[in-house]
Coordinates of C-alpha atoms and ligand atoms in Angstrom, one line a residue:
M620 CA -39.8 -102.1 78.7
P621 CA -43.2 -102.2 80.6
R622 CA -43.2 -103.0 84.2
N623 CA -42.4 -106.7 84.6
K624 CA -43.0 -109.0 87.6
L625 CA -40.1 -111.4 87.9
L626 CA -39.8 -114.6 90.0
V627 CA -36.0 -115.3 90.4
T628 CA -35.5 -118.8 91.8
G629 CA -32.2 -119.4 93.5
G630 CA -31.7 -115.6 93.8
A631 CA -29.6 -116.0 97.0
G632 CA -27.0 -118.1 95.1
F633 CA -24.0 -117.0 93.1
I634 CA -25.4 -116.2 89.7
G635 CA -29.0 -115.5 91.0
A636 CA -27.8 -112.8 93.4
N637 CA -25.7 -111.2 90.7
F638 CA -28.7 -111.3 88.4
V639 CA -31.0 -109.7 91.0
H640 CA -28.4 -106.9 91.6
Y641 CA -28.1 -106.4 87.8
W642 CA -31.9 -106.4 87.3
T643 CA -32.8 -104.0 90.1
R644 CA -30.0 -101.6 88.9
N645 CA -31.2 -101.6 85.3
Y646 CA -35.0 -102.0 85.6
R647 CA -35.9 -100.1 88.7
R648 CA -39.7 -100.2 88.0
D649 CA -39.9 -104.0 87.8
R650 CA -41.0 -106.1 90.7
V651 CA -38.4 -108.7 91.7
V652 CA -39.4 -111.7 93.9
V653 CA -36.7 -114.1 94.9
L654 CA -37.6 -117.6 95.9
D655 CA -34.7 -119.5 97.6
A656 CA -34.5 -122.4 100.0
L657 CA -31.3 -121.1 101.5
T658 CA -29.3 -124.3 101.2
Y659 CA -25.6 -124.2 102.1
A660 CA -25.1 -122.3 98.8
G661 CA -27.8 -119.7 99.4
N662 CA -26.7 -116.6 101.3
P663 CA -29.1 -113.8 102.3
A664 CA -26.0 -111.5 102.8
S665 CA -25.6 -111.4 99.0
L666 CA -28.9 -109.7 98.8
E667 CA -28.5 -107.4 101.8
P668 CA -28.2 -104.1 100.0
L669 CA -31.6 -104.8 98.2
Q670 CA -33.8 -105.5 101.2
S671 CA -34.8 -101.8 101.5
L672 CA -36.0 -101.5 97.9
P673 CA -39.9 -101.5 97.8
A674 CA -40.0 -103.5 94.5
F675 CA -37.9 -106.3 96.0
R676 CA -39.2 -109.2 98.0
F677 CA -37.3 -112.3 99.4
V678 CA -39.3 -115.5 100.0
H679 CA -37.6 -118.3 101.9
G680 CA -39.0 -121.4 100.3
D681 CA -38.5 -124.5 98.1
I682 CA -39.2 -124.7 94.4
R683 CA -40.6 -128.2 95.1
D684 CA -43.4 -126.7 97.3
A685 CA -46.2 -126.6 94.8
T686 CA -48.6 -124.7 97.1
L687 CA -46.1 -122.0 97.7
V688 CA -45.1 -121.6 94.0
R689 CA -48.7 -121.5 92.9
A690 CA -49.6 -118.8 95.5
L691 CA -46.6 -116.7 94.5
L692 CA -47.3 -116.8 90.8
R693 CA -50.9 -115.9 91.4
D694 CA -50.5 -113.3 94.2
E695 CA -47.6 -111.5 92.6
R696 CA -49.0 -111.9 89.1
I697 CA -45.6 -113.1 87.9
N698 CA -45.1 -112.9 84.2
T699 CA -41.4 -113.8 84.0
I700 CA -39.6 -116.7 85.7
V701 CA -35.9 -116.7 85.7
H702 CA -35.0 -120.2 87.0
F703 CA -31.5 -120.4 88.6
A704 CA -32.3 -122.6 91.7
A705 CA -30.2 -125.8 91.6
E706 CA -27.8 -128.0 93.3
S707 CA -24.7 -126.8 91.3
H708 CA -21.5 -128.5 92.5
V709 CA -20.3 -131.5 90.5
D710 CA -18.2 -132.9 93.3
R711 CA -21.2 -132.9 95.7
S712 CA -23.3 -134.7 93.0
I713 CA -20.7 -137.4 92.8
H714 CA -20.8 -137.8 96.5
S715 CA -24.7 -137.6 97.0
P716 CA -26.7 -137.4 93.8
D717 CA -30.2 -137.5 95.4
A718 CA -30.5 -133.8 96.1
F719 CA -29.6 -133.1 92.5
I720 CA -32.5 -135.2 91.3
H721 CA -34.9 -133.7 93.7
T722 CA -34.1 -130.0 93.1
N723 CA -32.9 -129.9 89.6
V724 CA -35.4 -132.3 88.0
L725 CA -38.4 -132.5 90.3
G726 CA -38.1 -128.8 91.4
T727 CA -37.9 -127.7 87.7
C728 CA -40.9 -129.9 86.8
N729 CA -42.9 -128.4 89.7
L730 CA -42.2 -124.8 88.5
L731 CA -43.1 -125.7 84.9
Q732 CA -46.4 -127.2 86.1
A733 CA -47.2 -124.2 88.3
A734 CA -46.4 -121.8 85.5
R735 CA -48.5 -123.7 83.1
E736 CA -51.5 -123.6 85.4
A737 CA -51.1 -119.9 86.3
W738 CA -50.5 -118.7 82.9
E739 CA -53.3 -120.7 81.2
A740 CA -55.6 -119.3 83.8
D741 CA -54.6 -115.7 82.8
R742 CA -55.3 -115.8 79.1
E743 CA -55.4 -112.0 78.6
A744 CA -51.7 -111.4 79.2
T745 CA -49.3 -112.4 76.4
D746 CA -45.9 -111.4 77.8
F747 CA -45.1 -114.5 79.8
R748 CA -41.6 -116.2 79.8
F749 CA -40.1 -119.1 81.7
H750 CA -36.4 -118.8 81.3
H751 CA -34.4 -121.8 82.3
V752 CA -30.7 -121.3 83.2
S753 CA -28.7 -124.3 82.3
T754 CA -25.1 -125.3 81.7
D755 CA -22.6 -126.4 79.0
E756 CA -22.0 -129.6 81.0
V757 CA -25.1 -131.2 79.5
Y758 CA -23.1 -131.7 76.3
G759 CA -20.4 -133.8 77.9
T760 CA -16.7 -133.5 77.1
L761 CA -14.6 -132.3 74.1
S762 CA -11.1 -133.3 73.1
R763 CA -8.5 -130.7 72.1
D764 CA -9.5 -130.4 68.4
D765 CA -13.2 -130.7 68.6
P766 CA -15.3 -127.7 67.5
A767 CA -17.1 -125.9 70.4
F768 CA -20.5 -127.0 71.4
V769 CA -23.5 -125.6 69.4
E770 CA -27.1 -125.7 70.4
T771 CA -27.7 -128.9 68.4
S772 CA -24.8 -130.8 69.9
P773 CA -26.1 -134.1 71.3
Y774 CA -26.6 -134.2 75.1
D775 CA -24.0 -136.5 76.7
P776 CA -23.8 -135.6 80.4
S777 CA -21.0 -137.2 82.6
S778 CA -21.7 -136.3 86.2
P779 CA -25.0 -136.7 88.1
Y780 CA -25.1 -132.8 88.2
A781 CA -24.9 -132.6 84.4
A782 CA -27.4 -135.5 84.0
S783 CA -29.9 -133.7 86.3
K784 CA -29.5 -130.4 84.3
A785 CA -29.9 -132.3 81.1
A786 CA -33.2 -133.9 82.4
S787 CA -34.5 -130.5 83.4
D788 CA -33.7 -129.0 79.9
H789 CA -35.7 -131.9 78.3
F790 CA -38.7 -131.2 80.6
V791 CA -38.6 -127.5 79.7
R792 CA -38.6 -128.3 76.0
A793 CA -41.4 -130.9 76.5
Y794 CA -43.5 -128.2 78.2
R795 CA -43.1 -126.0 75.2
R796 CA -43.9 -128.7 72.6
T797 CA -46.8 -130.3 74.6
Y798 CA -48.4 -127.3 76.3
G799 CA -47.1 -124.3 74.4
L800 CA -45.4 -122.9 77.5
P801 CA -43.4 -119.8 76.5
V802 CA -40.0 -121.0 77.5
S803 CA -36.4 -120.2 76.6
I804 CA -33.2 -121.9 77.7
S805 CA -29.6 -120.8 78.0
N806 CA -26.7 -123.1 78.4
C807 CA -23.7 -121.2 79.8
S808 CA -20.0 -122.0 80.4
N809 CA -18.2 -121.7 83.8
N810 CA -19.0 -118.4 85.6
Y811 CA -16.8 -116.5 88.0
G812 CA -17.0 -113.2 90.0
P813 CA -18.5 -111.8 93.2
Y814 CA -20.7 -113.8 95.6
H815 CA -19.2 -117.2 94.4
F816 CA -19.3 -119.8 97.1
P817 CA -15.8 -120.8 98.0
E818 CA -16.1 -124.5 97.1
K819 CA -15.8 -123.8 93.3
L820 CA -12.4 -123.5 91.7
I821 CA -11.8 -119.7 91.5
P822 CA -13.1 -118.6 94.9
L823 CA -11.6 -121.7 96.6
M824 CA -8.2 -120.9 95.3
I825 CA -8.4 -117.2 96.4
V826 CA -9.5 -117.9 100.0
N827 CA -7.1 -120.8 100.4
A828 CA -4.1 -118.7 99.1
L829 CA -5.0 -115.9 101.5
S830 CA -4.9 -118.4 104.4
G831 CA -1.7 -120.1 103.2
A832 CA -3.6 -123.3 102.5
K833 CA -2.9 -125.7 99.7
L834 CA -4.4 -125.1 96.2
P835 CA -5.8 -128.5 95.2
V836 CA -5.6 -129.0 91.4
Y837 CA -7.3 -132.1 90.2
G838 CA -5.3 -134.6 88.1
D839 CA -2.6 -132.8 86.1
G840 CA -4.5 -129.5 85.8
S841 CA -4.8 -129.8 82.0
N842 CA -8.6 -129.8 81.9
V843 CA -9.9 -126.8 80.0
R844 CA -12.9 -124.6 80.9
D845 CA -14.4 -121.6 79.1
W846 CA -14.8 -118.8 81.7
L847 CA -17.4 -116.0 81.7
F848 CA -17.6 -113.1 84.1
V849 CA -20.9 -113.4 86.0
E850 CA -22.2 -110.0 85.0
D851 CA -21.8 -110.8 81.4
H852 CA -24.0 -113.9 81.9
C853 CA -26.7 -111.7 83.5
R854 CA -26.5 -109.3 80.5
A855 CA -26.8 -112.3 78.2
I856 CA -30.0 -113.5 80.0
D857 CA -31.4 -110.0 79.8
R858 CA -30.8 -110.0 76.0
I859 CA -32.5 -113.4 75.7
L860 CA -35.5 -112.2 77.7
R861 CA -35.9 -109.1 75.6
Q862 CA -34.7 -110.2 72.1
G863 CA -34.6 -113.9 72.1
T864 CA -37.3 -116.1 70.5
V865 CA -39.7 -118.1 72.6
G866 CA -38.9 -121.9 72.4
E867 CA -35.3 -121.3 71.5
T868 CA -32.1 -122.4 73.2
Y869 CA -28.9 -120.2 73.3
N870 CA -25.4 -121.1 74.2
I871 CA -23.6 -118.5 76.2
G872 CA -19.7 -118.6 76.5
G873 CA -16.8 -116.4 77.4
G874 CA -14.6 -117.3 74.5
A875 CA -11.9 -117.6 77.2
E876 CA -10.7 -121.2 77.3
I877 CA -7.8 -121.9 79.6
S878 CA -6.5 -125.0 81.5
N879 CA -7.2 -125.2 85.2
L880 CA -3.4 -125.0 86.0
D881 CA -2.9 -121.9 83.9
L882 CA -5.9 -120.3 85.5
V883 CA -4.7 -121.0 89.0
R884 CA -1.2 -119.6 88.1
N885 CA -2.9 -116.5 86.8
L886 CA -4.8 -116.1 90.0
C887 CA -1.6 -116.6 92.1
R888 CA 0.1 -113.8 90.0
L889 CA -2.8 -111.4 90.7
L890 CA -2.7 -112.2 94.4
D891 CA 1.0 -111.9 94.5
E892 CA 0.8 -108.4 92.9
A893 CA -2.1 -107.2 95.1
I894 CA -0.6 -108.4 98.4
G895 CA 3.0 -107.6 97.5
A896 CA 1.9 -104.0 96.9
S897 CA -0.1 -103.4 100.1
R898 CA 1.4 -103.5 103.7
A899 CA -2.3 -103.4 105.0
L900 CA -3.1 -106.7 103.1
Q901 CA 0.2 -108.2 104.3
G902 CA -1.0 -107.5 107.8
T903 CA -4.5 -108.9 107.2
Y904 CA -3.2 -112.1 105.5
P905 CA 0.2 -112.9 107.2
D906 CA -0.1 -116.6 106.2
C907 CA -0.4 -115.9 102.5
P908 CA 3.0 -116.6 100.9
A909 CA 2.8 -113.2 99.0
A910 CA 2.9 -111.5 102.4
R911 CA 6.3 -113.0 103.0
G912 CA 7.7 -112.3 99.5
S913 CA 7.1 -115.8 98.1
S914 CA 4.5 -116.7 95.5
C915 CA 1.0 -118.1 96.1
A916 CA 1.9 -120.6 93.3
D917 CA 4.1 -122.4 95.9
L918 CA 0.8 -123.7 97.4
I919 CA -0.3 -125.5 94.2
T920 CA -0.8 -129.2 94.9
F921 CA -1.9 -131.9 92.5
V922 CA -4.6 -134.1 94.0
A923 CA -6.6 -137.2 92.9
D924 CA -8.7 -136.5 89.8
R925 CA -12.5 -136.1 89.9
P926 CA -14.2 -139.3 88.7
G927 CA -15.6 -138.9 85.2
H928 CA -13.9 -135.4 85.0
D929 CA -14.8 -133.8 81.6
W930 CA -11.7 -132.8 79.9
R931 CA -12.8 -129.7 77.9
Y932 CA -15.8 -127.4 77.5
A933 CA -16.1 -124.7 74.9
M934 CA -19.2 -122.9 73.7
D935 CA -20.0 -121.5 70.3
A936 CA -22.1 -118.5 71.1
A937 CA -22.8 -117.4 67.5
K938 CA -26.5 -118.0 67.7
L939 CA -26.9 -115.6 70.7
R940 CA -24.5 -113.0 69.1
N941 CA -26.5 -113.1 65.8
A942 CA -29.9 -112.9 67.5
T943 CA -29.1 -110.2 70.1
G944 CA -25.7 -108.7 69.4
F945 CA -24.4 -110.0 72.7
Q946 CA -20.6 -109.9 73.4
P947 CA -19.0 -110.3 76.8
D948 CA -17.7 -106.9 78.2
E949 CA -14.9 -108.6 80.3
N950 CA -12.0 -110.6 79.2
L951 CA -10.4 -113.2 81.4
V952 CA -7.7 -110.8 82.6
S953 CA -10.0 -107.9 83.5
G954 CA -12.6 -110.3 85.0
L955 CA -10.1 -112.1 87.2
R956 CA -8.7 -108.9 88.4
K957 CA -12.1 -107.6 89.4
T958 CA -12.9 -110.9 91.1
V959 CA -9.6 -110.9 93.2
Q960 CA -10.3 -107.3 94.2
W961 CA -13.8 -108.2 95.3
Y962 CA -12.7 -111.1 97.5
L963 CA -10.0 -108.8 99.0
A964 CA -12.6 -106.2 99.8
N965 CA -15.3 -108.5 101.0
E966 CA -13.8 -110.9 103.6
G967 CA -16.9 -110.1 105.7
W968 CA -19.0 -112.0 103.1
W969 CA -16.8 -115.2 102.6
R970 CA -15.2 -115.7 106.0
P971 CA -18.4 -116.8 107.8
L972 CA -18.9 -119.4 105.1
L973 CA -15.8 -121.2 106.1
D974 CA -17.5 -122.5 109.2
A975 CA -17.1 -125.8 111.0
R976 CA -19.7 -127.6 108.9
Y977 CA -18.2 -126.7 105.6
A978 CA -14.7 -127.3 106.8
K979 CA -15.7 -130.8 107.9
W980 CA -17.2 -131.5 104.4
V981 CA -14.0 -130.3 102.8
R982 CA -11.9 -132.5 105.2
Q983 CA -14.0 -135.6 104.3
N984 CA -13.9 -135.0 100.6
Y985 CA -10.5 -133.5 100.1
P986 CA -8.3 -135.0 102.8
D987 CA -5.2 -133.4 101.3
A988 CA -6.6 -129.9 100.9
G989 CA -5.6 -127.1 103.3
R990 CA -2.6 -128.9 104.8
T991 CA 0.6 -126.9 104.4
Ligands
LIG1246 P1 -25.5 -121.8 93.5 O1 -25.2 -123.2 94.0 O2 -24.5 -120.8 93.9 O3 -26.9 -121.3 93.9 C1 -28.1 -122.1 93.9 C2 -29.2 -121.4 94.6 O4 -30.3 -122.2 94.6 C3 -28.8 -121.3 96.2 O5 -29.2 -119.9 96.6 C4 -29.7 -122.3 96.8 O6 -30.1 -121.9 98.1 C5 -30.9 -122.3 95.9 N1 -31.6 -123.6 95.9 C6 -31.1 -124.9 95.9 N2 -32.1 -125.8 96.0 C7 -33.2 -125.1 96.1 C8 -34.6 -125.4 96.2 N3 -35.0 -126.7 96.2 N4 -35.6 -124.5 96.2 C9 -35.2 -123.2 96.1 N5 -33.9 -122.8 96.1 C10 -33.0 -123.7 96.0 O7 -25.6 -122.0 91.9 P2 -25.1 -121.0 90.8 O8 -23.6 -121.2 90.5 O9 -25.5 -119.6 91.1 O10 -25.9 -121.5 89.5 C11 -27.2 -121.1 89.3 C12 -27.7 -121.7 88.1 O11 -26.9 -121.6 86.9 C13 -27.8 -123.3 88.2 O12 -29.1 -123.7 87.7 C14 -26.7 -123.8 87.5 O13 -26.9 -125.1 87.0 C15 -26.5 -122.7 86.4 N6 -25.1 -122.6 85.8 C16 -24.1 -122.3 86.7 C17 -22.9 -122.1 86.1 C18 -21.7 -121.7 87.0 O14 -20.5 -121.6 86.6 N7 -21.9 -121.5 88.3 C19 -22.6 -122.1 84.8 C20 -23.7 -122.4 83.9 C21 -25.0 -122.7 84.5
LIG1247 P1 -15.7 -126.2 89.3 O1 -15.5 -124.8 89.8 O2 -16.2 -127.2 90.3 O3 -16.7 -126.1 88.1 P2 -17.2 -127.3 87.0 O4 -16.9 -128.6 87.6 O5 -18.6 -127.0 86.9 O6 -16.4 -127.0 85.7 O7 -14.4 -126.7 88.7 C1 -13.8 -126.1 87.6 C2 -12.6 -126.9 87.2 O8 -11.6 -126.9 88.2 C3 -13.0 -128.4 86.9 O9 -12.2 -128.9 85.8 C4 -12.5 -129.1 88.3 C5 -11.3 -128.3 88.7 N1 -11.1 -128.1 90.1 C6 -9.9 -128.3 90.7 O10 -8.9 -128.7 90.0 N2 -9.7 -128.2 92.1 C7 -10.7 -127.9 92.9 O11 -10.6 -127.8 94.1 C8 -12.1 -127.6 92.3 C9 -13.2 -127.3 93.1 C10 -12.2 -127.8 90.9

């Protein structure tokens, strides 16, 4: 592959950071510029090991800043935009939707417009791509027997988060049809793995269990999600950039559907095993039930359901598989094991995130969480 110049928006967030690690490991000659506003979800520590690479640059800025984005595209001669930057937490979108409209809709439109201007001005180059990273949540909810979502499933978003992502997908397609911008879109299922902010289900359950805090399961825990290990998502985007067709949308899924309650029970089993087998971990996490010979599952607590909570997501990823041969490397068992091991080995990354500001937000929104 020739030397590419990538702009990765949201590269200090969960998937963006994993993508930047993946890309710099696999394509050492490529230039990688990260643009990230460092909201509560952006963490420069996730990119720390990359700061010394000459081909890597971090820019602290907002995707809504038209002047900044135009200058970056021009000065860095960016030919590939991989757009992760977003407000991404459904519960926050229910509480305060405005930031979701601003970043996910207006921010995406600003990037599209800047790409259009920069790339129309540079008519000689032909290898441009604007890849938009989106979600399965745009399709709404499934019942038990419904077939999995395909790329032509109608959009039917439930939460303000999902609606804002749906709007951004429509704008990306409109820029293709109206201006011919070389775009692609991927809609992916729930991700998990390293560098995941501990407000989302899997990392929240891990860090709460380690501190002996309650594990808040919404409703009766029967809601089903399809989980994909984050590095597999990064590989799928790589395939779409290299082998996908401009203008197309690809669903990405893990083929790993599980109810929230079963998922949390699996996590508890993995933590019980890891802590039960290590005196050192028992000393580090004395409040974890597994350190006292009990099970982390004792902490599971059913709490009020999320309003408008989608019951089931499932992705049919046949189009991507047929076009690129992509298959996930990890299954749910191997991926969860890797994730638990990562959180046990990287307390220095997640502990500072549980600061007073975040703890206050959790207390306000989940008054029952964290009380033993
Ligand atoms: P995240 O919340 O962990 O990270 C988002 C990043 O975007 C943060 O670093 C944040 O600082 C940055 N950001 C937010 N507003 C910005 C702005 N205005 N300008 C510049 N940067 C800004 O999110 P994530 O889980 O890594 O998700 C990344 C993308 O993938 C999102 O677009 C999301 O919709 C999509 N997605 C996520 C999942 C998932 O399971 N996490 C699944 C499918 C799709
Ligand atoms: P989440 O990680 O927020 O992802 P999404 O809403 O994008 O699917 O939640 C995953 C599932 O877990 C979802 O059905 C809501 C549920 N959930 C809980 O039961 N308890 C929690 O504390 C959280 C954060 C989520």
